[in-house]
XYZ file of C-alpha atoms in Angstrom:
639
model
C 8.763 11.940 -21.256
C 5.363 11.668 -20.902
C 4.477 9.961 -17.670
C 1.105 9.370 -17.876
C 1.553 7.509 -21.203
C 4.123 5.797 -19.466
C 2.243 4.413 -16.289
C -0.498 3.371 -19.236
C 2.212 1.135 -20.606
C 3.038 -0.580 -18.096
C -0.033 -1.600 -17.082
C -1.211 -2.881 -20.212
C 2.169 -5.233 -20.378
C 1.770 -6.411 -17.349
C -1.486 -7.681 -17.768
C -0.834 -9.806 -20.790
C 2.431 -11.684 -18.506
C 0.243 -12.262 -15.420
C -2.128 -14.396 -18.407
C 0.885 -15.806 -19.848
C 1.599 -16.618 -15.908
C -2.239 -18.031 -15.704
C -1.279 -20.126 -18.908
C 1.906 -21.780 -17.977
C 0.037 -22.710 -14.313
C -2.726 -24.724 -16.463
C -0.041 -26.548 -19.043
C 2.325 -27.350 -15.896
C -0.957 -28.713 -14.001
C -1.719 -30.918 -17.124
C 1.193 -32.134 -17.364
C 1.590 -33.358 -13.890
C -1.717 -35.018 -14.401
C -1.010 -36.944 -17.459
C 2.829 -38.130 -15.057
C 0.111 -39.277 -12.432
C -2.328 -40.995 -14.259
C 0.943 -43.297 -16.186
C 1.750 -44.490 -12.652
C -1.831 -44.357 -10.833
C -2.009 -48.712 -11.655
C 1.243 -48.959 -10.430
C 0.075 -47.647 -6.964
C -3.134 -49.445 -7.098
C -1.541 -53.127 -7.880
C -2.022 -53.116 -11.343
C 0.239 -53.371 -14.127
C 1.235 -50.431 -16.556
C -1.200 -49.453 -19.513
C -0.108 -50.828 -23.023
C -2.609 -48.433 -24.264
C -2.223 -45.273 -22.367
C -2.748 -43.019 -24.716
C -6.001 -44.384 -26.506
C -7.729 -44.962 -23.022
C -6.948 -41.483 -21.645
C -10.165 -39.293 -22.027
C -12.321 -42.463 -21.935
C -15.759 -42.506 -20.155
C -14.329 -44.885 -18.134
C -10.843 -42.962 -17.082
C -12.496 -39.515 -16.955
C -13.572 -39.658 -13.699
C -10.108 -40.793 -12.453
C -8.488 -38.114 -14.450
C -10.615 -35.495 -12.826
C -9.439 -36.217 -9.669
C -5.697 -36.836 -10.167
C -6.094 -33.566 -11.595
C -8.330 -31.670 -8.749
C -5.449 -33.470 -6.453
C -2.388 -31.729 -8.412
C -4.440 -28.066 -7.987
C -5.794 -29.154 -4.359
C -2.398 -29.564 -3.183
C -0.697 -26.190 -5.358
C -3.381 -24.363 -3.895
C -3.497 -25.428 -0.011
C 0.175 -24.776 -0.316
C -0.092 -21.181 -1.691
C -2.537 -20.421 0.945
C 0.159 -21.459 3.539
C 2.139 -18.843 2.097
C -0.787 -16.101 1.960
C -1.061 -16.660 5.655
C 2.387 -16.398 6.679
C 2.128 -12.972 4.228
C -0.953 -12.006 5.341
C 0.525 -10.701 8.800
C 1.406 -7.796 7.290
C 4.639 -5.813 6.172
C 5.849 -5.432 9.367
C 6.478 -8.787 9.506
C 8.083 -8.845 6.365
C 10.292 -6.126 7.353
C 11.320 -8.045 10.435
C 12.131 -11.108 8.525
C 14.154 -9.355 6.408
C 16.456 -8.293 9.429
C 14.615 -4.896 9.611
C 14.508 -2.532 12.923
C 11.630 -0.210 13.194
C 12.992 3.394 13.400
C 11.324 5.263 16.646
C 10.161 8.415 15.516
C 11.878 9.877 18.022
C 14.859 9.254 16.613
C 17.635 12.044 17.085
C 19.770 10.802 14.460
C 19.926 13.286 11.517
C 19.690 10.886 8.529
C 17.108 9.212 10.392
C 15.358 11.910 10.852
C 15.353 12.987 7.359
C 14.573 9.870 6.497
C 11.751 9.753 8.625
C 10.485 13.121 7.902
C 10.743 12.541 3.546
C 8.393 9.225 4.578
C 5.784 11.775 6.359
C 6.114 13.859 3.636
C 5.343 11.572 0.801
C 2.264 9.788 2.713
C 0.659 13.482 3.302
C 1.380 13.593 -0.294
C -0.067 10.212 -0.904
C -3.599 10.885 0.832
C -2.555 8.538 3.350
C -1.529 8.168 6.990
C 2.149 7.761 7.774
C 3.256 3.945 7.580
C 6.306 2.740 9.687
C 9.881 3.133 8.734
C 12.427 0.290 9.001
C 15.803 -0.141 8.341
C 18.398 -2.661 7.303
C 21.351 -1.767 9.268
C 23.617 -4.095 7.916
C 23.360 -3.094 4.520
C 25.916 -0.727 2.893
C 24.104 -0.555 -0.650
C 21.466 1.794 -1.666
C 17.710 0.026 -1.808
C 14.645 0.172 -0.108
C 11.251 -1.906 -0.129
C 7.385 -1.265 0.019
C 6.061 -4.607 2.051
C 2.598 -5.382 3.194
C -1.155 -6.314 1.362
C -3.076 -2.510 1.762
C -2.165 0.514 2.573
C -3.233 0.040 6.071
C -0.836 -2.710 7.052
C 1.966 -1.450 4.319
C 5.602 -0.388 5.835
C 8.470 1.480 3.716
C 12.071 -0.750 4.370
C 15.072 1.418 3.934
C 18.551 0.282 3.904
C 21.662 2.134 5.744
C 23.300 3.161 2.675
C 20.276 5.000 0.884
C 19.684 6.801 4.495
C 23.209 7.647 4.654
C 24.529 8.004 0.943
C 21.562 10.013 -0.571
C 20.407 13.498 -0.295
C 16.954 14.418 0.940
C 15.623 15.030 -2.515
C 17.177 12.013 -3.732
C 15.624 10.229 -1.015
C 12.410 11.639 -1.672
C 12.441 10.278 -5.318
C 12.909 6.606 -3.812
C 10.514 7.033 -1.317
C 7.906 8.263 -3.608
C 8.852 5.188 -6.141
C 7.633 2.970 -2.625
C 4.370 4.809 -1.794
C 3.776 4.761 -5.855
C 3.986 0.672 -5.108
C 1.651 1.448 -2.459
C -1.049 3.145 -4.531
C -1.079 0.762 -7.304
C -1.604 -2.176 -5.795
C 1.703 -3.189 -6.521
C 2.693 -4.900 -3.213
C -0.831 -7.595 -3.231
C 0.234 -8.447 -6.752
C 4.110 -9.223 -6.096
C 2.619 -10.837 -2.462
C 0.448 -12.815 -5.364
C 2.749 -14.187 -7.303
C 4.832 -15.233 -4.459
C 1.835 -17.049 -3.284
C 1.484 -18.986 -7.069
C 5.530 -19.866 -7.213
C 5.219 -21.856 -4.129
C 1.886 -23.124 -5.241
C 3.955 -24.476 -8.332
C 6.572 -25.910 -6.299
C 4.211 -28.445 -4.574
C 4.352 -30.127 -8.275
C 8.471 -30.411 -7.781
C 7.471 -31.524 -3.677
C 5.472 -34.193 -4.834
C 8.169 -35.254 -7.352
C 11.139 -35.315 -4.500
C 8.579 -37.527 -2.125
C 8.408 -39.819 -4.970
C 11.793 -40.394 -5.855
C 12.339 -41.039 -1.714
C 10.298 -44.089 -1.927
C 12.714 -46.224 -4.255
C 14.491 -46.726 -0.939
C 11.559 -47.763 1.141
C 10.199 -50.642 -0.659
C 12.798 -53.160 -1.719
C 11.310 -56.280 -3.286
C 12.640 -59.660 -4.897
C 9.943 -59.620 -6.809
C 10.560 -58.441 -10.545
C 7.012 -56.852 -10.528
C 7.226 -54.764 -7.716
C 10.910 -53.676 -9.044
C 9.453 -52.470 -12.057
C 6.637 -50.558 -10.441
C 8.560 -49.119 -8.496
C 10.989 -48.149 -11.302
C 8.074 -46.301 -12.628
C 7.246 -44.635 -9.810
C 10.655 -43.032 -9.376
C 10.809 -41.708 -13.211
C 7.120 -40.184 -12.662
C 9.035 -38.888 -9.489
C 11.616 -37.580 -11.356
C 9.571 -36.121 -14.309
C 7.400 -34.250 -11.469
C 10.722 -32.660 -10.375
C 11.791 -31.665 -13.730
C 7.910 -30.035 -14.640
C 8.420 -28.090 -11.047
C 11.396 -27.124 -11.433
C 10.740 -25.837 -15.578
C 7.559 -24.009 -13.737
C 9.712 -22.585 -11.297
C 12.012 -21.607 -13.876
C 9.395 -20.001 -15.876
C 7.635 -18.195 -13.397
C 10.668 -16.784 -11.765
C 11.169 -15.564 -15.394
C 7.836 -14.082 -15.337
C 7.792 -12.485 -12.050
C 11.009 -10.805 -13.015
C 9.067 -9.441 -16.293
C 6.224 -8.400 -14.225
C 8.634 -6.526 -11.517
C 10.503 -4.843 -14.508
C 7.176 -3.211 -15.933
C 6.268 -2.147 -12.525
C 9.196 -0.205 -11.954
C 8.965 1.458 -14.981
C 5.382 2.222 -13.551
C 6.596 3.505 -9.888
C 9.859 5.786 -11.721
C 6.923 7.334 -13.187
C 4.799 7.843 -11.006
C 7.553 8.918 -8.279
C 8.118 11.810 -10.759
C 4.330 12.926 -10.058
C 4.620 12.495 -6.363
C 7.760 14.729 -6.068
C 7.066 16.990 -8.930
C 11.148 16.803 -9.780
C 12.065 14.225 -12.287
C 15.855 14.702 -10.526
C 14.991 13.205 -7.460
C 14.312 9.768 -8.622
C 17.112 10.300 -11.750
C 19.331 11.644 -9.270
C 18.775 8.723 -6.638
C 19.529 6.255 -9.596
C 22.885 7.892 -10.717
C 24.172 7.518 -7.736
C 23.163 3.774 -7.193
C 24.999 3.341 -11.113
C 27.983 5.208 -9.288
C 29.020 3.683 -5.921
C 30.756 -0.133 -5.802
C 27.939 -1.694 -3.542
C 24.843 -0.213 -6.501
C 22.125 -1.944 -4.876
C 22.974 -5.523 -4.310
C 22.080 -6.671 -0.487
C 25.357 -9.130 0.659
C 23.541 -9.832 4.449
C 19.988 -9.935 3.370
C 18.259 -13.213 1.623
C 16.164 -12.133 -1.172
C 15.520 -14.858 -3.403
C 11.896 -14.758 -2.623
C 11.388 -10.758 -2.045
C 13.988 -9.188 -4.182
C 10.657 -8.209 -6.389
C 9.869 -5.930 -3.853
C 12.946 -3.432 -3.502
C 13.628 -0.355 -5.125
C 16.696 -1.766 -7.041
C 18.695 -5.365 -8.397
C 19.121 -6.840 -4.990
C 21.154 -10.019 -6.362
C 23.770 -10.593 -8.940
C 22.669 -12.860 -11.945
C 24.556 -13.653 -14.684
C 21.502 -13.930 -17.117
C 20.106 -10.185 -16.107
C 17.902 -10.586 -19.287
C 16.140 -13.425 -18.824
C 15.752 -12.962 -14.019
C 16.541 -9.436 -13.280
C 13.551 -8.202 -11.320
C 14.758 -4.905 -11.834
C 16.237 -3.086 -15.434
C 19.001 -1.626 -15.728
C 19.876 1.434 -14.011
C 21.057 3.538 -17.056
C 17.386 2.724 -19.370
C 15.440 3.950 -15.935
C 17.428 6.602 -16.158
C 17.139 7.321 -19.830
C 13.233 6.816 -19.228
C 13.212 9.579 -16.537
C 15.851 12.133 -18.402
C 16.281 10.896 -22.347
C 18.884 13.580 -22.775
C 21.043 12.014 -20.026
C 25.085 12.631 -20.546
C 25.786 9.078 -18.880
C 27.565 10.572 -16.107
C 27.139 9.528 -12.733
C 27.232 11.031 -9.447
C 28.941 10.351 -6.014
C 27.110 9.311 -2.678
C 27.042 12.214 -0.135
C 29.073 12.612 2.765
C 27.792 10.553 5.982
C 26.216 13.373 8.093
C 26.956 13.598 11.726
C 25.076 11.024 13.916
C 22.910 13.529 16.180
C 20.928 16.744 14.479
C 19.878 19.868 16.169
C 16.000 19.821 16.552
C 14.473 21.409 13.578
C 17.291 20.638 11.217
C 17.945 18.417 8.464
C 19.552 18.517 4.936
C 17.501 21.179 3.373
C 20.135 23.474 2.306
C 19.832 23.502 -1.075
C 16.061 22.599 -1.187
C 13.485 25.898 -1.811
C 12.336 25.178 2.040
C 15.903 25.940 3.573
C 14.606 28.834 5.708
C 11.339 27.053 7.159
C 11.664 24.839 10.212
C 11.634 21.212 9.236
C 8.263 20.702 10.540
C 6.823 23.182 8.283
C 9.150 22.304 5.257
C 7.589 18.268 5.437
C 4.271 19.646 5.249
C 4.527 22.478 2.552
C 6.804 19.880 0.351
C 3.604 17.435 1.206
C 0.830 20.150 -0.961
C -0.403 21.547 2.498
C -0.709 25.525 2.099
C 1.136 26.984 5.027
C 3.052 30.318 3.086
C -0.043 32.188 3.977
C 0.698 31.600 8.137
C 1.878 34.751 10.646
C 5.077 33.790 11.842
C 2.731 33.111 15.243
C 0.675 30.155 13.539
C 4.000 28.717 12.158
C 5.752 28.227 15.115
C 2.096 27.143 16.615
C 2.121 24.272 13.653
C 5.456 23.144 14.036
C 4.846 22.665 17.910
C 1.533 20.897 16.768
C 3.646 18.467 14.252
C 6.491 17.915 17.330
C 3.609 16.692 19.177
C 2.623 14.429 17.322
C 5.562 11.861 17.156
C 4.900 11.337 20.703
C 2.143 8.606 21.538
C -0.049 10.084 24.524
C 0.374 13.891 22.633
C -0.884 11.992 19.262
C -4.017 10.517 21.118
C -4.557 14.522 22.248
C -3.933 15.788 18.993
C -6.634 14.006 17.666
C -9.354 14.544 20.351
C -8.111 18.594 19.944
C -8.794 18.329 16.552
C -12.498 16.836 16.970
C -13.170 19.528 20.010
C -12.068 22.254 17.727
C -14.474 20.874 14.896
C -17.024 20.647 17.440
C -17.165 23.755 18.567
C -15.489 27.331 17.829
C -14.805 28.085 21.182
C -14.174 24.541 22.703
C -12.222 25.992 25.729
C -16.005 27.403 26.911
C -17.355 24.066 26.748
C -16.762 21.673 29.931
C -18.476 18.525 28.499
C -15.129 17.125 27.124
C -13.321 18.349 30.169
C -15.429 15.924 32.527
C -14.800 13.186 30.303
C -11.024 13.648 29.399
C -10.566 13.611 33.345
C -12.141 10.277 33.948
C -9.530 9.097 31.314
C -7.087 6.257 32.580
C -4.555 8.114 30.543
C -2.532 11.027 32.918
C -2.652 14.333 32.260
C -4.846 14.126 29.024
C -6.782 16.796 30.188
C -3.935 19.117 30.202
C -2.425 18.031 26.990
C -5.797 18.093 24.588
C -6.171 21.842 26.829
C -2.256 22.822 25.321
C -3.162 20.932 21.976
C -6.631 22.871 21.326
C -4.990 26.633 22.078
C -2.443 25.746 19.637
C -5.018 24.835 17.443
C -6.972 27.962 17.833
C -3.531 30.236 16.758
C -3.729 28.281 13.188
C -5.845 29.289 10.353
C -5.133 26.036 8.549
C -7.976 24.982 6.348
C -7.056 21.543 6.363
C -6.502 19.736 9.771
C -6.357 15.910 8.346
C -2.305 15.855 7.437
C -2.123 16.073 11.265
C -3.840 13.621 12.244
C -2.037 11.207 9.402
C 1.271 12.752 10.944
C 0.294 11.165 14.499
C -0.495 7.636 12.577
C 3.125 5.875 13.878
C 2.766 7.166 17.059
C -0.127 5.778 17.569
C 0.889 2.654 16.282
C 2.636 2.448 19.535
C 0.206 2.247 21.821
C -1.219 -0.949 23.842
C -3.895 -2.660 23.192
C -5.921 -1.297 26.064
C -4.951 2.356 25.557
C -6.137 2.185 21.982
C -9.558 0.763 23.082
C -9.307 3.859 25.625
C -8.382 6.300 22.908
C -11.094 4.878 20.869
C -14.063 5.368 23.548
C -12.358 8.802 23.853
C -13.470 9.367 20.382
C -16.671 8.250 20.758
C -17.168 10.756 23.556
C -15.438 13.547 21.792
C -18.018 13.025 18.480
C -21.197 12.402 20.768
C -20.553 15.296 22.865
C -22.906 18.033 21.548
C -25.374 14.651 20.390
C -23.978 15.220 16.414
C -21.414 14.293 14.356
C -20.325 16.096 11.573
C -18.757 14.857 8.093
C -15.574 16.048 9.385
C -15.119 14.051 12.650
C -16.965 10.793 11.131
C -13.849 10.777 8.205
C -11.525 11.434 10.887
C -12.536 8.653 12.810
C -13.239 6.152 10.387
C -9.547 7.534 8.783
C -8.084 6.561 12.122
C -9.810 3.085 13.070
C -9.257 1.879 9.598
C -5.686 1.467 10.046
C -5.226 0.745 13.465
C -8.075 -1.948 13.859
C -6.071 -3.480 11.138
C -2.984 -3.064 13.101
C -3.973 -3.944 16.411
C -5.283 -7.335 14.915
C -8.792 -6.276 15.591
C -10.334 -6.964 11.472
C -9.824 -9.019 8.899
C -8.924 -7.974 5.750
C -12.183 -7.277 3.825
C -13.328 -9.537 0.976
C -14.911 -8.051 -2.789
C -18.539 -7.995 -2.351
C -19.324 -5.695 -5.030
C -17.853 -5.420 -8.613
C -20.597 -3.069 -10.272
C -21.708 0.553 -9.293
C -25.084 -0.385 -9.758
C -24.354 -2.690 -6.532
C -23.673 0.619 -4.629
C -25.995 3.332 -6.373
C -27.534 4.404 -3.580
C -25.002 4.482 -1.752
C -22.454 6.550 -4.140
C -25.947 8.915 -4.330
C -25.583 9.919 -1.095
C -22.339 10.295 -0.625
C -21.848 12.272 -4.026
C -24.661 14.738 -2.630
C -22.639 15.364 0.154
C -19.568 16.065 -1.412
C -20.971 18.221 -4.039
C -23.299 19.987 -0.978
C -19.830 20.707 0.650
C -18.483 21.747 -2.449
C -20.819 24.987 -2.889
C -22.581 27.526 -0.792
C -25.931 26.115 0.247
C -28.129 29.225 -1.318
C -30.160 28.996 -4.494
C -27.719 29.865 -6.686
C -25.743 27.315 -6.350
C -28.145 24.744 -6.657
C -27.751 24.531 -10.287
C -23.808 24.086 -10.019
C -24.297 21.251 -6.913
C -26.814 19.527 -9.781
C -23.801 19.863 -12.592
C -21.530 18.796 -10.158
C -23.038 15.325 -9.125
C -24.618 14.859 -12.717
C -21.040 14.389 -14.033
C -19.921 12.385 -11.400
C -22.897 9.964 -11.896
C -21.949 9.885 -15.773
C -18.684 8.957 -15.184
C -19.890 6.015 -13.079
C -22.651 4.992 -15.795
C -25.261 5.871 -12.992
C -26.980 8.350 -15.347
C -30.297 7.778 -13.815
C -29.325 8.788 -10.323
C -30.665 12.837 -9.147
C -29.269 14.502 -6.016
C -29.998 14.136 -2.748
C -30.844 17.205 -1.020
C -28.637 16.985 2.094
C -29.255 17.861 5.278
C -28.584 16.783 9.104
C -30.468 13.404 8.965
C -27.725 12.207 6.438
C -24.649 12.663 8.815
C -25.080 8.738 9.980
C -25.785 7.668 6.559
C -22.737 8.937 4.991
C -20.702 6.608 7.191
C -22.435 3.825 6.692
C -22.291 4.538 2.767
C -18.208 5.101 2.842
C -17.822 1.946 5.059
C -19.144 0.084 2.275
C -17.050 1.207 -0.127
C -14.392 -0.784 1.135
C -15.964 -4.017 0.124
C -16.003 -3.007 -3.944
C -13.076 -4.547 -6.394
C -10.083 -2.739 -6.762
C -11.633 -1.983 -10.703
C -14.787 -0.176 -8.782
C -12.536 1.599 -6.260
C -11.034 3.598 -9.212
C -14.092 4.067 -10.701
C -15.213 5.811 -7.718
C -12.662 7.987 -6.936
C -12.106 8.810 -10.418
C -15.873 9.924 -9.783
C -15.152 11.470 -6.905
C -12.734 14.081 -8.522
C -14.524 14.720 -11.167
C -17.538 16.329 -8.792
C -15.041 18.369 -6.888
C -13.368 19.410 -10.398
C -16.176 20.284 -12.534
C -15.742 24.263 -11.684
C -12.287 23.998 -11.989
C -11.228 24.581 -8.834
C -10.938 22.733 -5.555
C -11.517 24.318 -2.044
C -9.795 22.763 1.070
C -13.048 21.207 2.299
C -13.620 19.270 -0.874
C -9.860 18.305 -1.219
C -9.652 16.844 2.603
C -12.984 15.513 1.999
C -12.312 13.561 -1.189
C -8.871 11.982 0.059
C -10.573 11.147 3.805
C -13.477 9.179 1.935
C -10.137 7.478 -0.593
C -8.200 6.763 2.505
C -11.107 4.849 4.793
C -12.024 2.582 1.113
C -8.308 1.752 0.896
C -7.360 3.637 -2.772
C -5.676 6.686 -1.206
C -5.116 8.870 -3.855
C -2.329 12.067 -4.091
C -2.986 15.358 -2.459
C -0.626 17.143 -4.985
C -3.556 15.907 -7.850
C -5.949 17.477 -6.624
């Protein structure tokens, strides 16, 4: 099949239900206008209108009908911000909810471990640093979930039975279906449209609290008996309009889920590169008694968000959030026999370090370590067998939380200088450190370094992501000052260590509580032109030798970028030393553009680093560092 066309598809459907969504919100608001204004004289002492109808849209009731109805979307709206903020805490919380427990990853357990290692794998894939991995224990069926608003706050929710039941490259076809949720946004539209069903069910709340007042004020008097009479049946009409809304927008966010998963089977097929992983993954879902239906879990609210039908419904058509198992299938493989396949074996509870299910994969002889990364695009065939087993120690590291804060600040010192065991600058400062035995680690960390010929450094420092996650509040501020020091050392910071940084804080100011989650400020590239000048320059500087001859291939190289961006009027910036502190200001803004603009600019972004047809390491790590800190990571394997 072809999967771009595919993804294409999907997208376009889904935005014409999200405005057949918008549509039914406006009629269901009407509606519950016109029920309030037929009862408003009852509640203000009057009697009923004999001539409702003809006096409606009067001068004189306009006014009144303006603010019934600003009342009706007042109310939907402060109660779908209630919601946002309980959702806005991020997926972690979600997870938890849901009955989740974080996996450490230290984990000995061999299907955790593989399932901890295919998540690494797929984020290094992704462009992205590694989110946390929990797990429903107490489910036997085979699902997962993507939770969370961004990428930086996003968490991957696995359930026992796909850790246990599927093989590693099955497992990798569901995770990559998750991180594809990630990428497009999926997860802050379904959080959406959870936010605008409870909006809608203030209409059927305000319906219940009228129908409770027949009981509250009994009168003799025949008047007051018929008003409230009336008041009930506007009570009970309110209930009937919420509960058609809910009815019609838990239709529609099933519709919307469906297209999206069409959209994540095919994009999962991009991220592994093996349309049998995902295909594989489903068959044996359509196999097994449990499929994917949670029996412990309530998911009436969230069942949008997991990999597979997570409830039983009678009238699949109409509320399925998922479709059926055999037309993914026949999406991903059209030539499909029907057959399905059996869950593996449960593997045995502890693995030997360095081992997982790899046996039939084409990275059976390489350590695990190794195996995550080269499965993740990161070039490490070309290694002695000296600078593998210096990696793999490096990647070991980096699961622990002090060794991840080392790895880092060895990564900076070894940016900083080519010999940074010569240089005693850092050593002062790493020994002042509140943290023991830094000093010695970063020293361990940096010769390891030095064995590796690796081109491109960043997938470590994504690797060390949950790890880091687990520090306190006050060793992060530490580890953050240590930064700080690290960069400022030799009085300049290069490209390199700013996207590093700025890569690092990103996510774990967000997850230490320490930003908010930034608002739009600008929907146009014009808005940014100076801006995406600059930072264009740079990349297309880094992208060529800085002699003469090149000049005229740096020029071609930002020219198209500009075009694709409509900037046409833009020239380059000749780049030097005085534009290091620039550039980070420039990519820090980026995060404030539209999601539209953010995939205008990385769309830009490629196209400078493509327009030779080739990509060198410093331009690929480049390009995804700058994707990552603006929050639309983007696929190493693309690139």
């Amino acid at each position: 099949m072809n999967f771009y066309a595919a993804q294409d598809n999907a997208k376009k459907k889904t935005k014409y239900l999200v405005l057949l969504y918008v549509l039914i919100l406006i009629v269901l608001t009407f509606l519950s206008t016109l029920v309030l204004m037929l009862v408003l004289p009852v509640v203000t002492g009057q009697s009923l209108a004999t001539n409702f109808w003809q006096t409606l849209f009067t001068e004189q009731n306009l006014p009144t009908l303006l603010w019934v109805g600003a009342f009706v979307v007042g109310g939907a709206l402060i109660s779908s911000f209630v919601k946002s903020r309980h959702l806005a805490k991020g997926g972690a919380v979600i997870a938890a909810a849901l009955g989740g427990s974080k996996l450490s990853p230290n984990s000995s357990n061999m299907n955790e471990r593989k399932a901890l290692n295919v998540v690494e794998e797929m984020a290094i894939a992704s462009g992205m640093p590694v989110p946390e991995v929990f797990v429903l224990r107490q489910e036997s069926a085979i699902n997962a979930f993507a939770a969370g608003q961004t990428p930086q706050d996003a968490v991957i929710g696995l359930t026992q039975g796909c850790i246990d039941k599927l093989s590693r490259t099955q497992l990798q076809g569901v995770v990559g279906h998750e991180f594809s949720h990630i990428l497009n946004g999926d997860m802050r539209l379904n959080l959406r449209i959870i936010m605008l069903l409870h909006g809608i069910e203030f209409i059927a709340l305000l319906g219940r609290i009228m129908t409770s007042s027949r009981g509250s004020s009994r009168s003799s008097s025949r008047s007051k008996g018929k008003g409230n009479g009336a008041i009930v049946l506007a009570g009970i009409a309110l209930r009937v309009i919420g509960w058609f809304g809910i009815l019609f927008g838990n239709m529609l966010q099933a519709a919307v889920s469906r297209q999206r998963e069409f959209l994540a089977d095919a994009s999962s097929v991009q991220f592994t590169r093996d349309p049998d992983a995902i295909a594989g993954a489903l068959k044996v879902i359509g196999g097994v008694t449990e499929t994917s239906r949670l029996k412990n879990t309530e998911v009436s609210e969230v069942a949008h968000l997991f990999f597979g039908q997570s409830f039983h419904t009678r009238l699949a058509f109409l509320f399925a959030t998922h479709p059926p198992i055999d037309m993914r299938i026949l999406r991903i493989q059209p030539g499909w026999n029907g057959e399905f396949l059996k869950p593996q074996t449960v593997m045995p509870v502890e693995s030997e370090p360095g081992k997982d299910d790899r046996a039939n994969t084409p990275f059976q002889n390489l350590p695990e370590p190794l195996a995550m990364l080269l499965g993740a695009g990161v070039l490490i065939d070309q290694l002695t067998d000296n600078s593998q087993n210096a990696l793999g120690k490096l990647v070991g590291k980096a699961q622990d939380p002090l060794e991840a804060i080392a790895l880092v600040i060895a990564i900076l010192l070894c940016e900083e200088s080519d010999n940074p065991q010569e240089k005693t600058i850092w050593k002062t400062f790493l020994a002042e450190s509140s943290i023991k035995g830094l000093e010695s680690m970063v020293k361990e960390q940096v010769e390891l370094i030095l064995l590796i010929n690796l081109a491109n450094r960043l997938p470590l420092v994504e690797l060390a992501m949950p790890a880091l996650k687990t520090l306190s509040a006050n060793q992060y501020q530490d580890f953050k000052q240590l930064l700080h020091g690290v960069m400022d050392s030799d009085r300049h910071q290069s490209i390199f260590e700013q996207s590093v940084f700025q890569l690092v804080t990103r996510f774990l100011d967000v997850h230490f509580g320490l930003v908010k989650a930034p608002k739009v400020r600008y929907k146009n590239a014009k808005q940014i032109a100076m801006e995406l000048q600059l930072i264009l320059s740079t990349l297309a500087y880094y992208g060529q030798n800085s002699d003469e001859a090149n000049k005229t291939s740096m020029d071609l190289a930002f020219k198209r970028a500009v075009t694709a961006l409509g900037l046409n009027h833009l020239q380059r910036i000749e780049i030097d030393d005085s534009h290091q502190n620039l550039f980070r200001i420039a990519t820090e803004k980026l995060l404030y553009c539209s999601e539209v603009l953010k995939h205008q600019v990385v769309s830009a972004l490629v196209v400078c680093v493509e327009h030779d047809g080739q990509v060198n390491e410093v331009e690929k790590e480049l390009v995804l560092a700058i994707a990552a800190t603006m929050n639309a990571p983007i696929p190493r394997l693309s690139l």
